[in-house]
């Protein structure tokens, strides 16, 4: 297992993933549960939710995405889309990230002067949850990527896995043992991005 900063540095977008796993399913469950429990949230609202899909369930999800996209992408342009979705489906599992609107609405009612901010802060917390899971998977030898197919599959996902109506699908993270490295990454000068005043 990598230390924190190594996991942060090595966490990249991996599109080439396999159905292999370097750890037990119990360890994967532990990572997701740990992240959901400990992610920061505004006013400790704890609005983040996750659904972990392993094996057949993950395959079903990406098949669902593919068939939903087939209905809206022209047939003569579908091949690249199908190839991309098949790549996500070639992984070991997928984490679905949701935000529960109920804690957000409760806070809006309790603190009306901040009402407009709570959905934004909820998004911030969701991003942190995604990142914790991503770095956690990276630390155990997985490669992952973050995808956003919610609009085309949210209703089907809700029906398939009995998801509460108040949960909004935010993002999806397919993961598996990498079979290809990530692309090159360039960094802007840190002096333009981090200012230090002493």
PDB file of C-alpha atoms in Angstrom:
ATOM      1  CA  UNK A   1       0.000   0.000   0.000  1.00  0.00           C
ATOM      2  CA  UNK A   2       1.320   3.442  -0.969  1.00  0.00           C
ATOM      3  CA  UNK A   3       1.660   6.357   1.402  1.00  0.00           C
ATOM      4  CA  UNK A   4      -0.690   9.305   1.013  1.00  0.00           C
ATOM      5  CA  UNK A   5       1.465  11.583  -1.124  1.00  0.00           C
ATOM      6  CA  UNK A   6       2.519   8.746  -3.423  1.00  0.00           C
ATOM      7  CA  UNK A   7      -1.147   7.871  -3.982  1.00  0.00           C
ATOM      8  CA  UNK A   8      -1.955  11.537  -4.699  1.00  0.00           C
ATOM      9  CA  UNK A   9       0.933  11.780  -7.180  1.00  0.00           C
ATOM     10  CA  UNK A  10       0.209   8.482  -8.928  1.00  0.00           C
ATOM     11  CA  UNK A  11      -3.567   8.892  -9.097  1.00  0.00           C
ATOM     12  CA  UNK A  12      -4.242   9.378 -12.777  1.00  0.00           C
ATOM     13  CA  UNK A  13      -6.926   8.656 -15.340  1.00  0.00           C
ATOM     14  CA  UNK A  14      -6.525   5.058 -16.511  1.00  0.00           C
ATOM     15  CA  UNK A  15      -8.622   4.012 -19.491  1.00  0.00           C
ATOM     16  CA  UNK A  16      -6.920   0.638 -19.997  1.00  0.00           C
ATOM     17  CA  UNK A  17      -8.155  -1.516 -17.107  1.00  0.00           C
ATOM     18  CA  UNK A  18      -8.810  -5.225 -16.620  1.00  0.00           C
ATOM     19  CA  UNK A  19     -11.122  -7.455 -14.615  1.00  0.00           C
ATOM     20  CA  UNK A  20      -8.279  -8.382 -12.279  1.00  0.00           C
ATOM     21  CA  UNK A  21      -8.023  -7.164  -8.682  1.00  0.00           C
ATOM     22  CA  UNK A  22      -4.902  -6.901  -6.512  1.00  0.00           C
ATOM     23  CA  UNK A  23      -6.958  -6.999  -3.301  1.00  0.00           C
ATOM     24  CA  UNK A  24     -10.013  -8.739  -1.872  1.00  0.00           C
ATOM     25  CA  UNK A  25     -13.540  -7.465  -2.384  1.00  0.00           C
ATOM     26  CA  UNK A  26     -13.662  -6.813   1.341  1.00  0.00           C
ATOM     27  CA  UNK A  27     -10.766  -4.379   0.994  1.00  0.00           C
ATOM     28  CA  UNK A  28     -12.534  -2.544  -1.828  1.00  0.00           C
ATOM     29  CA  UNK A  29     -15.671  -2.282   0.315  1.00  0.00           C
ATOM     30  CA  UNK A  30     -13.533  -0.980   3.175  1.00  0.00           C
ATOM     31  CA  UNK A  31     -12.090   1.798   0.976  1.00  0.00           C
ATOM     32  CA  UNK A  32     -15.512   2.985  -0.158  1.00  0.00           C
ATOM     33  CA  UNK A  33     -17.040   2.819   3.326  1.00  0.00           C
ATOM     34  CA  UNK A  34     -14.048   4.635   4.843  1.00  0.00           C
ATOM     35  CA  UNK A  35     -14.312   7.414   2.274  1.00  0.00           C
ATOM     36  CA  UNK A  36     -18.057   7.900   2.765  1.00  0.00           C
ATOM     37  CA  UNK A  37     -17.657   7.953   6.543  1.00  0.00           C
ATOM     38  CA  UNK A  38     -14.743  10.382   6.747  1.00  0.00           C
ATOM     39  CA  UNK A  39     -15.256  12.787   3.828  1.00  0.00           C
ATOM     40  CA  UNK A  40     -15.748  16.386   5.002  1.00  0.00           C
ATOM     41  CA  UNK A  41     -19.157  17.955   4.441  1.00  0.00           C
ATOM     42  CA  UNK A  42     -20.701  21.343   5.179  1.00  0.00           C
ATOM     43  CA  UNK A  43     -22.230  21.459   8.658  1.00  0.00           C
ATOM     44  CA  UNK A  44     -21.444  17.727   8.870  1.00  0.00           C
ATOM     45  CA  UNK A  45     -24.389  17.118   6.556  1.00  0.00           C
ATOM     46  CA  UNK A  46     -22.970  13.748   5.385  1.00  0.00           C
ATOM     47  CA  UNK A  47     -24.906  13.925   2.115  1.00  0.00           C
ATOM     48  CA  UNK A  48     -22.535  11.726   0.085  1.00  0.00           C
ATOM     49  CA  UNK A  49     -23.706   8.283  -0.973  1.00  0.00           C
ATOM     50  CA  UNK A  50     -21.991   5.516  -2.942  1.00  0.00           C
ATOM     51  CA  UNK A  51     -23.067   2.295  -4.610  1.00  0.00           C
ATOM     52  CA  UNK A  52     -20.283  -0.207  -5.268  1.00  0.00           C
ATOM     53  CA  UNK A  53     -20.876  -2.425  -8.287  1.00  0.00           C
ATOM     54  CA  UNK A  54     -18.689  -5.513  -8.583  1.00  0.00           C
ATOM     55  CA  UNK A  55     -18.549  -8.233 -11.217  1.00  0.00           C
ATOM     56  CA  UNK A  56     -21.846  -8.785 -13.001  1.00  0.00           C
ATOM     57  CA  UNK A  57     -23.406  -5.618 -11.580  1.00  0.00           C
ATOM     58  CA  UNK A  58     -20.621  -3.463 -13.001  1.00  0.00           C
ATOM     59  CA  UNK A  59     -20.972  -5.188 -16.382  1.00  0.00           C
ATOM     60  CA  UNK A  60     -24.719  -4.533 -16.317  1.00  0.00           C
ATOM     61  CA  UNK A  61     -24.188  -0.874 -15.569  1.00  0.00           C
ATOM     62  CA  UNK A  62     -21.908  -0.279 -18.537  1.00  0.00           C
ATOM     63  CA  UNK A  63     -24.207  -2.278 -20.816  1.00  0.00           C
ATOM     64  CA  UNK A  64     -27.001   0.005 -19.625  1.00  0.00           C
ATOM     65  CA  UNK A  65     -24.913   3.077 -20.454  1.00  0.00           C
ATOM     66  CA  UNK A  66     -24.056   1.711 -23.891  1.00  0.00           C
ATOM     67  CA  UNK A  67     -27.646   0.914 -24.809  1.00  0.00           C
ATOM     68  CA  UNK A  68     -28.833   4.305 -23.543  1.00  0.00           C
ATOM     69  CA  UNK A  69     -26.235   6.074 -25.669  1.00  0.00           C
ATOM     70  CA  UNK A  70     -27.093   3.922 -28.680  1.00  0.00           C
ATOM     71  CA  UNK A  71     -30.522   5.580 -28.669  1.00  0.00           C
ATOM     72  CA  UNK A  72     -29.098   9.101 -28.974  1.00  0.00           C
ATOM     73  CA  UNK A  73     -25.793   8.750 -30.862  1.00  0.00           C
ATOM     74  CA  UNK A  74     -26.113   8.412 -34.652  1.00  0.00           C
ATOM     75  CA  UNK A  75     -25.421   4.841 -35.790  1.00  0.00           C
ATOM     76  CA  UNK A  76     -22.633   5.908 -38.153  1.00  0.00           C
ATOM     77  CA  UNK A  77     -20.809   7.626 -35.261  1.00  0.00           C
ATOM     78  CA  UNK A  78     -21.466   5.062 -32.555  1.00  0.00           C
ATOM     79  CA  UNK A  79     -18.340   2.896 -32.949  1.00  0.00           C
ATOM     80  CA  UNK A  80     -15.974   5.218 -30.976  1.00  0.00           C
ATOM     81  CA  UNK A  81     -18.605   5.601 -28.239  1.00  0.00           C
ATOM     82  CA  UNK A  82     -19.065   1.835 -28.029  1.00  0.00           C
ATOM     83  CA  UNK A  83     -15.312   1.292 -27.831  1.00  0.00           C
ATOM     84  CA  UNK A  84     -15.012   3.791 -24.989  1.00  0.00           C
ATOM     85  CA  UNK A  85     -17.881   2.280 -22.993  1.00  0.00           C
ATOM     86  CA  UNK A  86     -16.542  -1.249 -23.566  1.00  0.00           C
ATOM     87  CA  UNK A  87     -13.268  -0.027 -22.069  1.00  0.00           C
ATOM     88  CA  UNK A  88     -15.008   1.144 -18.909  1.00  0.00           C
ATOM     89  CA  UNK A  89     -16.908  -2.126 -18.794  1.00  0.00           C
ATOM     90  CA  UNK A  90     -13.684  -4.118 -18.979  1.00  0.00           C
ATOM     91  CA  UNK A  91     -12.848  -3.163 -15.388  1.00  0.00           C
ATOM     92  CA  UNK A  92     -13.262  -5.083 -12.156  1.00  0.00           C
ATOM     93  CA  UNK A  93     -15.913  -2.796 -10.715  1.00  0.00           C
ATOM     94  CA  UNK A  94     -17.539   0.625 -10.700  1.00  0.00           C
ATOM     95  CA  UNK A  95     -18.336   3.076  -7.926  1.00  0.00           C
ATOM     96  CA  UNK A  96     -21.467   5.165  -8.424  1.00  0.00           C
ATOM     97  CA  UNK A  97     -21.407   8.456  -6.532  1.00  0.00           C
ATOM     98  CA  UNK A  98     -24.635  10.101  -5.396  1.00  0.00           C
ATOM     99  CA  UNK A  99     -25.667  13.106  -3.322  1.00  0.00           C
ATOM    100  CA  UNK A 100     -28.723  12.828  -1.077  1.00  0.00           C
ATOM    101  CA  UNK A 101     -30.821  15.994  -1.359  1.00  0.00           C
ATOM    102  CA  UNK A 102     -32.522  15.518   2.016  1.00  0.00           C
ATOM    103  CA  UNK A 103     -29.650  16.720   4.248  1.00  0.00           C
ATOM    104  CA  UNK A 104     -29.098  19.648   1.886  1.00  0.00           C
ATOM    105  CA  UNK A 105     -32.760  20.696   2.017  1.00  0.00           C
ATOM    106  CA  UNK A 106     -32.810  20.323   5.803  1.00  0.00           C
ATOM    107  CA  UNK A 107     -29.866  22.700   6.098  1.00  0.00           C
ATOM    108  CA  UNK A 108     -31.485  25.157   3.701  1.00  0.00           C
ATOM    109  CA  UNK A 109     -34.540  25.227   5.949  1.00  0.00           C
ATOM    110  CA  UNK A 110     -32.489  25.580   9.130  1.00  0.00           C
ATOM    111  CA  UNK A 111     -30.174  28.271   7.761  1.00  0.00           C
ATOM    112  CA  UNK A 112     -32.088  30.204   5.066  1.00  0.00           C
ATOM    113  CA  UNK A 113     -29.421  32.891   4.763  1.00  0.00           C
ATOM    114  CA  UNK A 114     -27.029  30.195   3.441  1.00  0.00           C
ATOM    115  CA  UNK A 115     -29.657  28.342   1.381  1.00  0.00           C
ATOM    116  CA  UNK A 116     -28.100  29.106  -1.991  1.00  0.00           C
ATOM    117  CA  UNK A 117     -24.703  27.853  -0.840  1.00  0.00           C
ATOM    118  CA  UNK A 118     -25.617  24.395   0.439  1.00  0.00           C
ATOM    119  CA  UNK A 119     -25.961  22.748  -3.005  1.00  0.00           C
ATOM    120  CA  UNK A 120     -22.551  24.165  -3.961  1.00  0.00           C
ATOM    121  CA  UNK A 121     -20.994  22.903  -0.752  1.00  0.00           C
ATOM    122  CA  UNK A 122     -22.624  19.548  -1.372  1.00  0.00           C
ATOM    123  CA  UNK A 123     -20.840  19.428  -4.745  1.00  0.00           C
ATOM    124  CA  UNK A 124     -17.559  20.235  -3.012  1.00  0.00           C
ATOM    125  CA  UNK A 125     -18.051  17.333  -0.623  1.00  0.00           C
ATOM    126  CA  UNK A 126     -18.939  15.004  -3.482  1.00  0.00           C
ATOM    127  CA  UNK A 127     -15.728  15.927  -5.269  1.00  0.00           C
ATOM    128  CA  UNK A 128     -13.725  15.147  -2.155  1.00  0.00           C
ATOM    129  CA  UNK A 129     -15.503  11.807  -1.774  1.00  0.00           C
ATOM    130  CA  UNK A 130     -14.662  10.891  -5.346  1.00  0.00           C
ATOM    131  CA  UNK A 131     -11.051  11.864  -4.811  1.00  0.00           C
ATOM    132  CA  UNK A 132     -10.663   9.883  -1.583  1.00  0.00           C
ATOM    133  CA  UNK A 133     -12.034   6.747  -3.255  1.00  0.00           C
ATOM    134  CA  UNK A 134      -9.856   7.335  -6.322  1.00  0.00           C
ATOM    135  CA  UNK A 135      -6.677   7.770  -4.269  1.00  0.00           C
ATOM    136  CA  UNK A 136      -7.644   4.816  -2.091  1.00  0.00           C
ATOM    137  CA  UNK A 137      -8.071   2.552  -5.108  1.00  0.00           C
ATOM    138  CA  UNK A 138      -4.791   3.846  -6.541  1.00  0.00           C
ATOM    139  CA  UNK A 139      -2.988   3.054  -3.294  1.00  0.00           C
ATOM    140  CA  UNK A 140      -4.025  -0.594  -3.627  1.00  0.00           C
ATOM    141  CA  UNK A 141      -2.867  -0.992  -7.229  1.00  0.00           C
ATOM    142  CA  UNK A 142      -6.017  -0.141  -9.175  1.00  0.00           C
ATOM    143  CA  UNK A 143      -6.343   2.238 -12.086  1.00  0.00           C
ATOM    144  CA  UNK A 144      -9.543   4.261 -12.364  1.00  0.00           C
ATOM    145  CA  UNK A 145     -11.196   7.149 -14.146  1.00  0.00           C
ATOM    146  CA  UNK A 146     -14.093   9.462 -13.393  1.00  0.00           C
ATOM    147  CA  UNK A 147     -17.034   9.455 -15.802  1.00  0.00           C
ATOM    148  CA  UNK A 148     -20.289  11.401 -16.055  1.00  0.00           C
ATOM    149  CA  UNK A 149     -23.113   9.506 -17.731  1.00  0.00           C
ATOM    150  CA  UNK A 150     -25.780  10.361 -15.169  1.00  0.00           C
ATOM    151  CA  UNK A 151     -28.264  12.077 -17.492  1.00  0.00           C
ATOM    152  CA  UNK A 152     -28.648   9.082 -19.788  1.00  0.00           C
ATOM    153  CA  UNK A 153     -28.825   6.310 -17.190  1.00  0.00           C
ATOM    154  CA  UNK A 154     -30.010   7.760 -13.881  1.00  0.00           C
ATOM    155  CA  UNK A 155     -33.603   6.565 -14.199  1.00  0.00           C
ATOM    156  CA  UNK A 156     -32.517   3.063 -15.245  1.00  0.00           C
ATOM    157  CA  UNK A 157     -29.989   2.899 -12.398  1.00  0.00           C
ATOM    158  CA  UNK A 158     -32.643   3.990  -9.936  1.00  0.00           C
ATOM    159  CA  UNK A 159     -34.957   1.195 -11.038  1.00  0.00           C
ATOM    160  CA  UNK A 160     -32.280  -1.497 -11.340  1.00  0.00           C
ATOM    161  CA  UNK A 161     -30.731  -1.038  -7.895  1.00  0.00           C
ATOM    162  CA  UNK A 162     -33.694   0.460  -6.010  1.00  0.00           C
ATOM    163  CA  UNK A 163     -32.022   3.842  -5.492  1.00  0.00           C
ATOM    164  CA  UNK A 164     -33.997   6.356  -3.386  1.00  0.00           C
ATOM    165  CA  UNK A 165     -35.579   9.186  -5.367  1.00  0.00           C
ATOM    166  CA  UNK A 166     -33.684  11.740  -3.278  1.00  0.00           C
ATOM    167  CA  UNK A 167     -30.282  10.432  -4.410  1.00  0.00           C
ATOM    168  CA  UNK A 168     -28.873  12.218  -7.464  1.00  0.00           C
ATOM    169  CA  UNK A 169     -26.283  10.375  -9.544  1.00  0.00           C
ATOM    170  CA  UNK A 170     -23.177  12.561  -9.781  1.00  0.00           C
ATOM    171  CA  UNK A 171     -20.378  10.462 -11.271  1.00  0.00           C
ATOM    172  CA  UNK A 172     -19.177   6.948 -12.019  1.00  0.00           C
ATOM    173  CA  UNK A 173     -15.720   5.483 -11.407  1.00  0.00           C
ATOM    174  CA  UNK A 174     -14.775   2.308 -13.305  1.00  0.00           C
ATOM    175  CA  UNK A 175     -11.667   0.625 -11.883  1.00  0.00           C
ATOM    176  CA  UNK A 176      -9.450  -2.389 -12.454  1.00  0.00           C
ATOM    177  CA  UNK A 177      -5.814  -3.380 -12.657  1.00  0.00           C
ATOM    178  CA  UNK A 178      -4.196  -1.145 -15.318  1.00  0.00           C
ATOM    179  CA  UNK A 179      -3.218  -2.752 -18.617  1.00  0.00           C
ATOM    180  CA  UNK A 180      -2.018   0.527 -20.129  1.00  0.00           C
ATOM    181  CA  UNK A 181      -0.426   3.588 -18.602  1.00  0.00           C
ATOM    182  CA  UNK A 182      -2.044   6.999 -18.309  1.00  0.00           C
ATOM    183  CA  UNK A 183      -1.394   9.722 -20.855  1.00  0.00           C
ATOM    184  CA  UNK A 184       1.294  12.332 -20.477  1.00  0.00           C
ATOM    185  CA  UNK A 185       0.483  15.141 -18.077  1.00  0.00           C
ATOM    186  CA  UNK A 186       1.884  18.647 -18.216  1.00  0.00           C
ATOM    187  CA  UNK A 187       2.009  20.945 -15.226  1.00  0.00           C
ATOM    188  CA  UNK A 188       1.648  24.703 -15.253  1.00  0.00           C
ATOM    189  CA  UNK A 189       4.360  26.584 -13.309  1.00  0.00           C
ATOM    190  CA  UNK A 190       3.643  26.367  -9.601  1.00  0.00           C
ATOM    191  CA  UNK A 191       4.739  29.966  -9.076  1.00  0.00           C
ATOM    192  CA  UNK A 192       1.667  30.973 -11.104  1.00  0.00           C
ATOM    193  CA  UNK A 193      -0.606  28.763  -9.034  1.00  0.00           C
ATOM    194  CA  UNK A 194       0.694  28.928  -5.465  1.00  0.00           C
ATOM    195  CA  UNK A 195       1.433  32.275  -3.898  1.00  0.00           C
ATOM    196  CA  UNK A 196       3.179  32.349  -0.545  1.00  0.00           C
ATOM    197  CA  UNK A 197       3.277  35.439   1.612  1.00  0.00           C
ATOM    198  CA  UNK A 198       5.429  35.457   4.724  1.00  0.00           C
TER     199      UNK A 198
END
